[in-house]
mmCIF file of C-alpha atoms in Angstrom:
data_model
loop_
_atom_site.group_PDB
_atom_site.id
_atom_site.type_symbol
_atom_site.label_atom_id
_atom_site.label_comp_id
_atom_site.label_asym_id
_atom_site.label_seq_id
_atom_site.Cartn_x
_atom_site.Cartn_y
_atom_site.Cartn_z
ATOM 1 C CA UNK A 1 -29.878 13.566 -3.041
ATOM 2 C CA UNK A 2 -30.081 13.957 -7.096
ATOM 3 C CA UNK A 3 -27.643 12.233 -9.058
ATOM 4 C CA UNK A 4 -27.587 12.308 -12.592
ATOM 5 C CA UNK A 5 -25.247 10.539 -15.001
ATOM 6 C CA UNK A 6 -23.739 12.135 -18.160
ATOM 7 C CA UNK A 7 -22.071 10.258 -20.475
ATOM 8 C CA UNK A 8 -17.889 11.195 -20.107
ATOM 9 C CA UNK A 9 -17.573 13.404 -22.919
ATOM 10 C CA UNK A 10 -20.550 15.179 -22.582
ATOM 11 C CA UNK A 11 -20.677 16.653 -19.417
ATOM 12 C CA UNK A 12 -21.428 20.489 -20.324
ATOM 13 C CA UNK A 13 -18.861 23.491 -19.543
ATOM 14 C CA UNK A 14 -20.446 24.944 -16.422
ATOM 15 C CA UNK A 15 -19.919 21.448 -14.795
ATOM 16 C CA UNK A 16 -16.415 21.121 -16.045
ATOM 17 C CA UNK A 17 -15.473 24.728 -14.575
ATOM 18 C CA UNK A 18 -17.329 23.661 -11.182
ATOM 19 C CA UNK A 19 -15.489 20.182 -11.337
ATOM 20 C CA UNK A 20 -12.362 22.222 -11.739
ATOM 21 C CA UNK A 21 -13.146 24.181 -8.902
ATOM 22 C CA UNK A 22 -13.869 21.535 -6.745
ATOM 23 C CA UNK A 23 -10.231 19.403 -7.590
ATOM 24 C CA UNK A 24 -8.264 23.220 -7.323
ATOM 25 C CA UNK A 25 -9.185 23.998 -3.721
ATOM 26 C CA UNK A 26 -9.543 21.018 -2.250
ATOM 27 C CA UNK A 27 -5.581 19.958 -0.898
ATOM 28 C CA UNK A 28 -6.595 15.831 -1.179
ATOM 29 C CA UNK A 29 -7.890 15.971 -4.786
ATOM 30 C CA UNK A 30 -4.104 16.957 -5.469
ATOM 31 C CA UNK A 31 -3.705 14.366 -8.254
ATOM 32 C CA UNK A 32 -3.889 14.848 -12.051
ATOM 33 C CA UNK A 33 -6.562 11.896 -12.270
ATOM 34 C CA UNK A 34 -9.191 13.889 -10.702
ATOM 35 C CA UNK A 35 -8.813 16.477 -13.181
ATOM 36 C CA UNK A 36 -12.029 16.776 -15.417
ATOM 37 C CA UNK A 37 -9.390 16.315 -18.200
ATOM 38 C CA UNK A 38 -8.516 13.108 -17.553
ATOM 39 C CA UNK A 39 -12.057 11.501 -17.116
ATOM 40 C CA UNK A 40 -12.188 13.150 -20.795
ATOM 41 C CA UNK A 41 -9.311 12.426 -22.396
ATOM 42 C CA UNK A 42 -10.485 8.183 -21.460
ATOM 43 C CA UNK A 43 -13.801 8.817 -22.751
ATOM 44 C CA UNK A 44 -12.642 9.919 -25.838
ATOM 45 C CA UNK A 45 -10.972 6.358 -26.321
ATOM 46 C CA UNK A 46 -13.778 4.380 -24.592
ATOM 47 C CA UNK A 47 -17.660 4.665 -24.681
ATOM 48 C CA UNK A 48 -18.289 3.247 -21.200
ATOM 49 C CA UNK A 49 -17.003 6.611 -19.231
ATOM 50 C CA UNK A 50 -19.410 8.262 -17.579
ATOM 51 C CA UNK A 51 -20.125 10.702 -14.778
ATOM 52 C CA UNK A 52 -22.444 10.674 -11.339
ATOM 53 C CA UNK A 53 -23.562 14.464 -10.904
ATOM 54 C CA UNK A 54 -24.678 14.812 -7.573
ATOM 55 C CA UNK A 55 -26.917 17.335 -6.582
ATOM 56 C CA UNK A 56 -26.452 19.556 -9.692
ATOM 57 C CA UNK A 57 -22.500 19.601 -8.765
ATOM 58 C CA UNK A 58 -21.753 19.337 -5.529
ATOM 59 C CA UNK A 59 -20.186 16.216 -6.220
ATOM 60 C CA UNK A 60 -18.778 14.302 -8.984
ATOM 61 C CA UNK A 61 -18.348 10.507 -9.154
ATOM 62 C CA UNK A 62 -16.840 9.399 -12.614
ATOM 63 C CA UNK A 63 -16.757 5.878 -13.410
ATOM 64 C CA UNK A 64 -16.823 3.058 -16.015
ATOM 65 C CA UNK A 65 -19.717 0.713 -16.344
ATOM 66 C CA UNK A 66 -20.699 -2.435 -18.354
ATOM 67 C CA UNK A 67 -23.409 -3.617 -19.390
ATOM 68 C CA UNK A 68 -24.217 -5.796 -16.459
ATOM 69 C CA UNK A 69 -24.225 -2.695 -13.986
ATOM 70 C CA UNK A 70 -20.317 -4.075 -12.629
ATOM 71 C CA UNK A 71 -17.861 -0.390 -12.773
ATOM 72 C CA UNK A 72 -14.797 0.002 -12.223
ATOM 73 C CA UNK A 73 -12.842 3.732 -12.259
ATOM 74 C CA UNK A 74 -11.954 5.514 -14.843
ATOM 75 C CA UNK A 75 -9.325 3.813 -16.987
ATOM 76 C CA UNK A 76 -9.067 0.783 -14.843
ATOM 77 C CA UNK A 77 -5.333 -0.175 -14.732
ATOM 78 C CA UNK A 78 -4.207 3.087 -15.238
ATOM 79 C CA UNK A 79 -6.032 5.203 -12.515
ATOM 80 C CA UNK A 80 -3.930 5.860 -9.913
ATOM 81 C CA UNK A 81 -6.130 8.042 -7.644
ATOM 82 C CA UNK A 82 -9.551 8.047 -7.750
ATOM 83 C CA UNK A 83 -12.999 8.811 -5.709
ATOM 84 C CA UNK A 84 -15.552 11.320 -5.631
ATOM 85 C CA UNK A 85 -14.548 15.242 -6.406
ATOM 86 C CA UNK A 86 -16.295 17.234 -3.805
ATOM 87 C CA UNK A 87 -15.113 19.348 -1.103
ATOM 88 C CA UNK A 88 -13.517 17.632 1.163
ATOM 89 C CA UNK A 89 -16.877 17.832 4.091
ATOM 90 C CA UNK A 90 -18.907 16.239 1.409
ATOM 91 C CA UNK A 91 -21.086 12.905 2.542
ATOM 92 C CA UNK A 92 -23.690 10.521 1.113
ATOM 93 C CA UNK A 93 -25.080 7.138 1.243
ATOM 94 C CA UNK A 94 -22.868 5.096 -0.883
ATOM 95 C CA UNK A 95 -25.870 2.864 -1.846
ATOM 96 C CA UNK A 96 -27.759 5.248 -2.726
ATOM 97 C CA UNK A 97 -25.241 6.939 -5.410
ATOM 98 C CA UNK A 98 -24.103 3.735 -6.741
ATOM 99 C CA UNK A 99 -27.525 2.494 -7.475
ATOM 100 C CA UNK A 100 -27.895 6.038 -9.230
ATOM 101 C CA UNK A 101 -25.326 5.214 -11.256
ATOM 102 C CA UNK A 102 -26.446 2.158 -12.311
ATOM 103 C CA UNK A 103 -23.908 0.534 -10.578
ATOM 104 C CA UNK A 104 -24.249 -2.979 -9.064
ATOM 105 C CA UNK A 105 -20.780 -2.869 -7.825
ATOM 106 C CA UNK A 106 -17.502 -0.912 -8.341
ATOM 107 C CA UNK A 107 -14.822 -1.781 -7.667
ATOM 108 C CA UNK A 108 -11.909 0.302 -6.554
ATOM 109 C CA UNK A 109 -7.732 0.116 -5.531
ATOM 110 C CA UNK A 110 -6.772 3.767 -5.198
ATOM 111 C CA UNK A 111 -9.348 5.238 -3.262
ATOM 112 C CA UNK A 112 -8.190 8.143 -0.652
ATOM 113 C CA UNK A 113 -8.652 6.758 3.181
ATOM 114 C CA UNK A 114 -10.174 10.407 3.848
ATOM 115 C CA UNK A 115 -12.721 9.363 1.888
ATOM 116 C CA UNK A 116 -15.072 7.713 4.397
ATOM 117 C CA UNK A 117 -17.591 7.033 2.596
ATOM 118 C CA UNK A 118 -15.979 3.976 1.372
ATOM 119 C CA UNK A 119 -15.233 2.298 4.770
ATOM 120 C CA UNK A 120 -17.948 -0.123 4.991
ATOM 121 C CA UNK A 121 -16.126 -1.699 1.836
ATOM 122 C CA UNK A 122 -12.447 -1.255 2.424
ATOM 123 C CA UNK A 123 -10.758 -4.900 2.244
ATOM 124 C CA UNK A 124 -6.921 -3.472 1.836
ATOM 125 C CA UNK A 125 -5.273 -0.334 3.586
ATOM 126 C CA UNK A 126 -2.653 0.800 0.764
ATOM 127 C CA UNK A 127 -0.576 3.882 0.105
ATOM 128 C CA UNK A 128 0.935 6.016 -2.244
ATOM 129 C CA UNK A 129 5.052 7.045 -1.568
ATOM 130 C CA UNK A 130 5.536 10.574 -2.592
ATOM 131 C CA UNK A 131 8.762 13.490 -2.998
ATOM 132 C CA UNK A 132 8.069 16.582 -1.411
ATOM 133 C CA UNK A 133 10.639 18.023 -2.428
ATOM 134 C CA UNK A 134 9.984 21.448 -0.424
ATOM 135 C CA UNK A 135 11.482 19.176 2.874
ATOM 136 C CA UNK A 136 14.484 20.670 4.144
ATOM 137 C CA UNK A 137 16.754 17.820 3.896
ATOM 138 C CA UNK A 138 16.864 16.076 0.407
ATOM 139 C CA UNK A 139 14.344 13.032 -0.161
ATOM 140 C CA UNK A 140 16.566 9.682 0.101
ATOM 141 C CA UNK A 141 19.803 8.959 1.268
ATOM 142 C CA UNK A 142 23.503 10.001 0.315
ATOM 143 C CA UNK A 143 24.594 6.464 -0.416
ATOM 144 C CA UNK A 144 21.878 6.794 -2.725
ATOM 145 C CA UNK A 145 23.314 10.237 -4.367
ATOM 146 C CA UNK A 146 26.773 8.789 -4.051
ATOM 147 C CA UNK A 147 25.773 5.258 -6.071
ATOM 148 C CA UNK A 148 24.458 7.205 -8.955
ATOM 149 C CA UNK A 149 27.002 10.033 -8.970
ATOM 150 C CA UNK A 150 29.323 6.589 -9.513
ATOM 151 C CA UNK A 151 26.978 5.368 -12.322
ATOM 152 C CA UNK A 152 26.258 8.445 -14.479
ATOM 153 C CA UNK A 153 30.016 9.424 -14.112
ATOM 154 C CA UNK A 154 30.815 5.831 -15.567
ATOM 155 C CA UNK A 155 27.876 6.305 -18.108
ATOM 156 C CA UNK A 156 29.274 9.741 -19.248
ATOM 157 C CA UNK A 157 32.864 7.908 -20.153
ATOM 158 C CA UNK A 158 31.427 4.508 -21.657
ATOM 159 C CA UNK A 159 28.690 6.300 -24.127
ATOM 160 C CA UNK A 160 29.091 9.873 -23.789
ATOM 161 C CA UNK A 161 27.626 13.058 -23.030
ATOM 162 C CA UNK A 162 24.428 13.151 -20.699
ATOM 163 C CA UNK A 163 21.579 15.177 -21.990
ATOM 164 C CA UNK A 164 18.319 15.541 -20.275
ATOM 165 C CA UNK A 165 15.130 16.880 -21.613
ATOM 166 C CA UNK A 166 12.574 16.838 -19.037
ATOM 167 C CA UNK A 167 9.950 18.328 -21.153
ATOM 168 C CA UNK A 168 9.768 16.739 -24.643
ATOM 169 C CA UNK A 169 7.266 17.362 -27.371
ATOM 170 C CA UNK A 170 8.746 14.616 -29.564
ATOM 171 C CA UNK A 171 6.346 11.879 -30.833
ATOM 172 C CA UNK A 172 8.583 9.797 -31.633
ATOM 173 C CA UNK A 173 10.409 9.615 -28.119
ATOM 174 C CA UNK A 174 7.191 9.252 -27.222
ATOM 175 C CA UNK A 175 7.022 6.582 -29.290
ATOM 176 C CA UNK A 176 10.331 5.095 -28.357
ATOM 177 C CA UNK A 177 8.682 5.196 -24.449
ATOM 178 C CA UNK A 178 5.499 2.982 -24.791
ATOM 179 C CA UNK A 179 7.784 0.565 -27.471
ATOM 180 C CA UNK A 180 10.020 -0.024 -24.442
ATOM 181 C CA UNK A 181 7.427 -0.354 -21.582
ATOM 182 C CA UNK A 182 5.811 -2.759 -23.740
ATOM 183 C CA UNK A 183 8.692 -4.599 -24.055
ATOM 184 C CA UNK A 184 9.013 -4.147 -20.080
ATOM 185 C CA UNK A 185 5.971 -5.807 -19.608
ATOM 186 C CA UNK A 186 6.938 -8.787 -21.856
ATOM 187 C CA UNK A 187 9.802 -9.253 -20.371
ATOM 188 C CA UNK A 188 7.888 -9.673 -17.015
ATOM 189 C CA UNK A 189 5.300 -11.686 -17.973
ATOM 190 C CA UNK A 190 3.143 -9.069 -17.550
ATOM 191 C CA UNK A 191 0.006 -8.220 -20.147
ATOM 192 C CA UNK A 192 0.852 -5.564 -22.434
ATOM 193 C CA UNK A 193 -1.084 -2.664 -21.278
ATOM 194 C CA UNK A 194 0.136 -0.753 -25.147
ATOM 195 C CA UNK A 195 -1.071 -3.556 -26.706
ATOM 196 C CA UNK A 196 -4.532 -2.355 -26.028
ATOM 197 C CA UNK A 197 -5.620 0.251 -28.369
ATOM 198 C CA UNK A 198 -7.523 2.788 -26.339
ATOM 199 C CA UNK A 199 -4.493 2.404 -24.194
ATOM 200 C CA UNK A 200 -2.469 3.724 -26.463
ATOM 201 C CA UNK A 201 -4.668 6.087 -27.812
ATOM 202 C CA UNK A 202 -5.124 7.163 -23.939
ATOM 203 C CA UNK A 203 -1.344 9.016 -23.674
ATOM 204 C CA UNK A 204 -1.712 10.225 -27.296
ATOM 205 C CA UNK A 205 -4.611 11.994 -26.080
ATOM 206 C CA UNK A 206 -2.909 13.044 -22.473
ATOM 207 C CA UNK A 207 -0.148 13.881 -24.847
ATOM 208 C CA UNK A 208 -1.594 16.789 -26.133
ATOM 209 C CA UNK A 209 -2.765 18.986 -23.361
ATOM 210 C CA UNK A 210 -0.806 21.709 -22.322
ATOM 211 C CA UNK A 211 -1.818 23.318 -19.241
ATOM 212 C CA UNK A 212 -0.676 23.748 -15.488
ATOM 213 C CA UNK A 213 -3.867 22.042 -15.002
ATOM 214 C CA UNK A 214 -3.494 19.320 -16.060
ATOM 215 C CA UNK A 215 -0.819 18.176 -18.890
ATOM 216 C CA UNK A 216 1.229 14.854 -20.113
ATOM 217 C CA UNK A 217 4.863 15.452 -19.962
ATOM 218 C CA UNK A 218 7.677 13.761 -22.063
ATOM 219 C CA UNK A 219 10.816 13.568 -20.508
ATOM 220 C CA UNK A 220 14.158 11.917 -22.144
ATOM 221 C CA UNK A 221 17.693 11.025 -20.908
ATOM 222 C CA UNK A 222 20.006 10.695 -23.640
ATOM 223 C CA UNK A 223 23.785 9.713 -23.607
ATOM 224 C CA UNK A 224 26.237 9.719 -26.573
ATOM 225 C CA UNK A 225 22.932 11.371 -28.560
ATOM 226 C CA UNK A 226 21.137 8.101 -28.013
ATOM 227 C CA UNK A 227 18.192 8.336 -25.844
ATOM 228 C CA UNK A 228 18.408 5.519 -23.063
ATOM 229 C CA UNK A 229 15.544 6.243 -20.678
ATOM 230 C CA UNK A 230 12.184 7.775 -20.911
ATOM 231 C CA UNK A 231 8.872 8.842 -18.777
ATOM 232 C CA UNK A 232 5.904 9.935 -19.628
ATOM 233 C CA UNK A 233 3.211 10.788 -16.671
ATOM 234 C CA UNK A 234 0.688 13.758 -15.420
ATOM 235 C CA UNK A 235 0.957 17.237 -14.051
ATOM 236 C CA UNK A 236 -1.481 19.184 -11.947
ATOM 237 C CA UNK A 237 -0.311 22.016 -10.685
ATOM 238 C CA UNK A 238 2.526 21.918 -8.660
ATOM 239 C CA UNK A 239 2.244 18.316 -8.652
ATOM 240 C CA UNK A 240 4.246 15.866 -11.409
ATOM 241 C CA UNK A 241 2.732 12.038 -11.022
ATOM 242 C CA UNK A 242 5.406 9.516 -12.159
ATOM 243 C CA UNK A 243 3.501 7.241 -14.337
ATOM 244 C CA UNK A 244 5.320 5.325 -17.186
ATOM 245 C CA UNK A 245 8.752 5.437 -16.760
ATOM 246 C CA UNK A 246 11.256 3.210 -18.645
ATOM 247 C CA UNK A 247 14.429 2.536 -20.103
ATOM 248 C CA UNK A 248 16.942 0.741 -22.821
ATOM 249 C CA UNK A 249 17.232 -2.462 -21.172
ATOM 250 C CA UNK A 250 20.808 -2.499 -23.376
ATOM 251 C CA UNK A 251 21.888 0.362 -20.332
ATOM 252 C CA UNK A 252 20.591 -1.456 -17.193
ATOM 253 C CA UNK A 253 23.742 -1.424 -15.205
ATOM 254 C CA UNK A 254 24.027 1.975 -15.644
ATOM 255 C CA UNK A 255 20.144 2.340 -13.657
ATOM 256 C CA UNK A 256 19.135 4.912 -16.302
ATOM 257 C CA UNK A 257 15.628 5.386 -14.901
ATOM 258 C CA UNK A 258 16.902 6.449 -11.671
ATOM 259 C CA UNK A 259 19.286 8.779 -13.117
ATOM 260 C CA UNK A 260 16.338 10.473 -15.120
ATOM 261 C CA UNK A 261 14.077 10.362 -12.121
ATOM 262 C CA UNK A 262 17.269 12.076 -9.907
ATOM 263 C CA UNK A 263 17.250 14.802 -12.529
ATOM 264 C CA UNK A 264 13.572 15.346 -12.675
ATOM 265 C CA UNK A 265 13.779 15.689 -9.140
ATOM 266 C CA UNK A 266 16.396 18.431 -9.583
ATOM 267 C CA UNK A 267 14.625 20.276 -11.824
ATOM 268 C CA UNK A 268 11.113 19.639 -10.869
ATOM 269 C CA UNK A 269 10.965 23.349 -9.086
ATOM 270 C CA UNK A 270 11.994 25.468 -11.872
ATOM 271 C CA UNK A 271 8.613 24.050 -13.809
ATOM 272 C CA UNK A 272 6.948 25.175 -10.846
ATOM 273 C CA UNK A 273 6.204 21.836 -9.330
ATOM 274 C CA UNK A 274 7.038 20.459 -5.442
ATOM 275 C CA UNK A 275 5.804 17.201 -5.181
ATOM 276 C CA UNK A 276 6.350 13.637 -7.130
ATOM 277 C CA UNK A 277 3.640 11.694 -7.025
ATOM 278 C CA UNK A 278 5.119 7.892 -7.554
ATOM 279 C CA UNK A 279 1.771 5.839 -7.413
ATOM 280 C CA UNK A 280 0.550 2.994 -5.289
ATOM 281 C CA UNK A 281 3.378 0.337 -5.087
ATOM 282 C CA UNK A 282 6.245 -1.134 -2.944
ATOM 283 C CA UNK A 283 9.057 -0.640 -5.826
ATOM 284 C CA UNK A 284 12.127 -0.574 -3.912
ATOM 285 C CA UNK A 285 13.541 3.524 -5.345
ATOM 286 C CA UNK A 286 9.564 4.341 -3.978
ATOM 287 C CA UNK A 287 10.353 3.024 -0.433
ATOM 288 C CA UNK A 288 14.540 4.546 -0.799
ATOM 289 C CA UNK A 289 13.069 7.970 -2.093
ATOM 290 C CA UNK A 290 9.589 8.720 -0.946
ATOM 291 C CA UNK A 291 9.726 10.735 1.777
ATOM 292 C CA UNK A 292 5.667 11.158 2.845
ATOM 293 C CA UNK A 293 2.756 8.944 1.809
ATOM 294 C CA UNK A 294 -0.863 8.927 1.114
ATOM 295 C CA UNK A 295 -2.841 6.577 2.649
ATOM 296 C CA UNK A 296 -5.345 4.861 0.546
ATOM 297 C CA UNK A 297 -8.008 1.967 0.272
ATOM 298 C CA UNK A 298 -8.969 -1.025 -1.765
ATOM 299 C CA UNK A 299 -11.996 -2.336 -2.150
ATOM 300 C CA UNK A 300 -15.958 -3.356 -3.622
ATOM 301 C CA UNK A 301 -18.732 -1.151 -3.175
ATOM 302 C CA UNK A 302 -21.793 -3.807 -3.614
ATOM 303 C CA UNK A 303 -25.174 -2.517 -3.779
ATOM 304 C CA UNK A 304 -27.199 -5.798 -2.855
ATOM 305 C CA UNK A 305 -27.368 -7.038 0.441
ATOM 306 C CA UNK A 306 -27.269 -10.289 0.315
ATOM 307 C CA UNK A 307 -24.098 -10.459 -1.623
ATOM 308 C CA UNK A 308 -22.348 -8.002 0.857
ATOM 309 C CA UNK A 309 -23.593 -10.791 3.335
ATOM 310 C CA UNK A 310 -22.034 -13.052 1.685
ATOM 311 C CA UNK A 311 -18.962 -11.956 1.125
ATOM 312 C CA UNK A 312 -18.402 -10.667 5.040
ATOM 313 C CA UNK A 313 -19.015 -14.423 5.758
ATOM 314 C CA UNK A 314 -16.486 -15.735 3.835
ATOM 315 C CA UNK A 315 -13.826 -13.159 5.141
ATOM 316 C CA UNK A 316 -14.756 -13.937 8.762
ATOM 317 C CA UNK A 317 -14.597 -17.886 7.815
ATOM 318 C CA UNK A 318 -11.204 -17.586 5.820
ATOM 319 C CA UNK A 319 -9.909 -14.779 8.405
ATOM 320 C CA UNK A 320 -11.305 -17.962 11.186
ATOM 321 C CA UNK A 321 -9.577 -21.302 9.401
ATOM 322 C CA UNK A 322 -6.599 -20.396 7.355
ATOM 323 C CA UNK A 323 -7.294 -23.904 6.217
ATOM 324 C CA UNK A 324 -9.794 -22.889 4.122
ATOM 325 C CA UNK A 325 -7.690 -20.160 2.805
ATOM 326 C CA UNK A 326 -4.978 -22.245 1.038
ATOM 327 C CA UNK A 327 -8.479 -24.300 -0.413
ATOM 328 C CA UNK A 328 -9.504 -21.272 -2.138
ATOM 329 C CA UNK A 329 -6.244 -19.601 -2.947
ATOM 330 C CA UNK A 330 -6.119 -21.558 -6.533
ATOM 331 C CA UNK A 331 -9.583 -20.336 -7.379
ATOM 332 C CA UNK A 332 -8.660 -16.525 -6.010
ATOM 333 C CA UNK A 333 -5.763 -16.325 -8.007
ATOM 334 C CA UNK A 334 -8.300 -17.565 -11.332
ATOM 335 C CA UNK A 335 -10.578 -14.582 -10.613
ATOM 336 C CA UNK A 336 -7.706 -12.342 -10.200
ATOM 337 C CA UNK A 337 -6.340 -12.817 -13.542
ATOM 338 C CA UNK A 338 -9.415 -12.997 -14.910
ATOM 339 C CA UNK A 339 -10.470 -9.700 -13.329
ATOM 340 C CA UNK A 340 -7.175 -7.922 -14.713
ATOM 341 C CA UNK A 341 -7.514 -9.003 -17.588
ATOM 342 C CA UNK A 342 -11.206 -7.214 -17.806
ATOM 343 C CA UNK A 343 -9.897 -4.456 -16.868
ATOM 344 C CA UNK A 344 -7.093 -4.364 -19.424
ATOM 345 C CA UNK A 345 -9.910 -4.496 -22.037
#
C-alpha cells in the first residue's frame, strides 16, 4: 500500500474526477462532506488541509494536521461526516495509512460504523437522524403538523404574509444568517464558531458553488417582508444536509425554524432532493422528525503502541471503579474544552 499526501488544494484534476467517482456510486458516501469540493473549499481558508492518496486513488483520506503530527478531519467542528472515500469493499491497516500521513493521531466524531477500519478505536457509538422523505407516510407526527399549522396561522395574522425562499442567492441574508447564529451561540454560552475567520470565510466559499454535486443553499422565511428565520447547509445530489439553521430570537414563540424546516421539507422534491440530512445530535425536532438514522462512531486513531496501551488501561480501570471516574471527571472536562477550543482555531 502507497499513500501519498497532497496538500488540499492541490490535488490534480484526474484525482478530483476519480474522487468524484468514488463519493457518486458509492450509496454510504451520500453526504456533501465527502465531496472533493468541500475538502477544497476548507483548504482554501486553511493551510493545514491535506489529502492521503492511497494507492494512486483507490482511496482518499483527507485530513487536517499540525505540526506535531495530531489531525483532526477536515474542518473540525464543522464536519459532519467524514472517513475515507473508497468503494465501499475497500480495507487497509489503519496504522499503516495514518503513519503515511504523518499522523500521530486523529481524531474523529462522525465517522460511518460501516467503516471498519476504525473499530479498534471506536470509544462512542453515535448517529445521525435523517428525513427520507420518499417514506410513504409523512416523517413526524400530526400533532406535530397540527402545532405548527396553529403557529404559522397565528404568525400570518400578528406580522403578516409568509414568504419562503428556499433557494436564496442574497449575501446579505446570508449575512443576516451567520449574524444570528452567532448571536445563538452567545446566547448559549457557546464559542462563536463566526467569530473565527476561516469560519466565516468557509460558507462564503460553500456559498458560491452551484452544482447538484455539491452546492451551499440559502434559504429564508420571511413574514410581514421581514425575514425571521434562515438556513444555510450542503447539497449532494438528492441529498440536502441541514447545517446552520437559525432564527430572530424576537419570533421564538412563533418556532420559526421549524416552520422553515416544515417547508423545506415540502418542497425539498421539486429541487430534486429526497433525503434531509440533520447531523449528529439529540435536538429534540431531530428525534420528533427523523424518521431513519445513520449509525456512526467516535473516536482516536493512535499510531504508537504504548499510548494505545495506555489509554485501554485507563478505560478498563475507570469502566472497573466508577470511583475513579468522578476523580478524573474535573480534569476530562479541562481537556475537553481545551480540545474544542483547538479545533475552533
Amino acid at each position: 500500500m502507497k499513500v501519498v499526501v497532497v496538500p488540499g488544494g492541490e490535488l490534480p484534476a484526474d484525482l478530483v474526477t476519480r474522487w468524484g467517482q468514488h463519493q457518486e456510486s458509492s450509496p454510504l458516501l451520500f453526504s456533501p462532506f465527502f465531496r472533493p469540493e468541500f475538502t477544497q473549499a476548507v483548504a482554501k481558508v486553511r493551510r493545514d488541509v491535506f489529502v492521503g492518496v492511497i494507492d494512486g486513488g483507490s482511496a482518499f483520506l483527507p485530513f487536517q494536521r499540525n505540526f506535531l503530527g495530531s489531525g483532526q478531519p477536515v474542518g473540525g467542528p464543522v464536519s459532519d461526516y467524514h472517513g475515507f472515500i473508497a468503494a465501499p469493499e475497500f480495507r487497509c491497516d489503519m496504522v499503516a495509512v495514518m503513519r503515511g500521513c504523518g499522523l500521530r493521531t486523529w481524531g474523529f466524531n462522525h465517522v460511518l460504523a460501516q467503516q471498519t477500519m476504525f473499530a479498534p478505536w471506536r470509544v462512542i457509538d453515535t448517529d445521525s437522524p435523517i428525513v427520507d422523505l420518499d417514506q410513504h407516510e409523512a416523517p413526524g407526527s400530526t400533532a406535530l403538523y397540527a402545532d405548527h399549522r396553529r403557529k404559522r396561522r397565528r404568525l400570518e395574522r400578528e406580522v403578516g404574509p409568509i414568504e419562503v425562499e428556499l433557494q436564496s442567492t442574497d449575501p446579505s441574508m446570508l449575512h443576516f444568517c451567520l449574524e444570528w447564529k452567532s448571536a445563538h451561540y452567545r446566547r448559549i454560552g457557546a464559542p462563536d464558531l463566526f467569530s473565527r475567520p476561516w469560519a466565516r470565510a468557509l460558507i462564503d466559499v460553500v456559498a458560491s458553488h452551484r452544482s447538484p454535486e455539491f452546492s451551499g443553499m440559502l434559504s429564508v422565511l420571511r413574514a410581514g417582508g421581514q425575514p425571521i428565520a434562515a438556513h444555510f447547509g450542503l447539497r449532494s445530489g438528492n441529498v440536502w444536509h441541514y447545517w446552520f439553521p437559525t432564527y430572530n430570537p424576537q419570533f421564538q414563540r412563533y418556532s420559526p425554524g421549524i416552520l422553515l424546516l416544515l417547508d423545506m421539507m415540502a418542497g425539498a422534491k421539486e429541487l430534486g432532493m429526497s433525503r434531509i440530512d440533520f447531523g449528529r445530535g439529540d435536538n429534540d425536532y431531530k428525534l420528533r422528525i427523523a424518521n431513519q438514522r445513520v449509525p456512526l462512531i467516535e473516536g482516536t486513531v493512535v499510531t504508537n503502541p504504548f499510548i494505545w496501551q495506555c489509554r485501554s488501561r485507563i478505560a478498563q480501570l475507570v469502566k472497573a471503579a466508577p470511583a475513579v471516574k468522578s476523580l478524573l471527571k474535573p480534569a476530562h472536562r479541562i481537556f475537553k474544552e481545551m480540545d474544542r477550543v483547538a479545533k475552533l482555531r
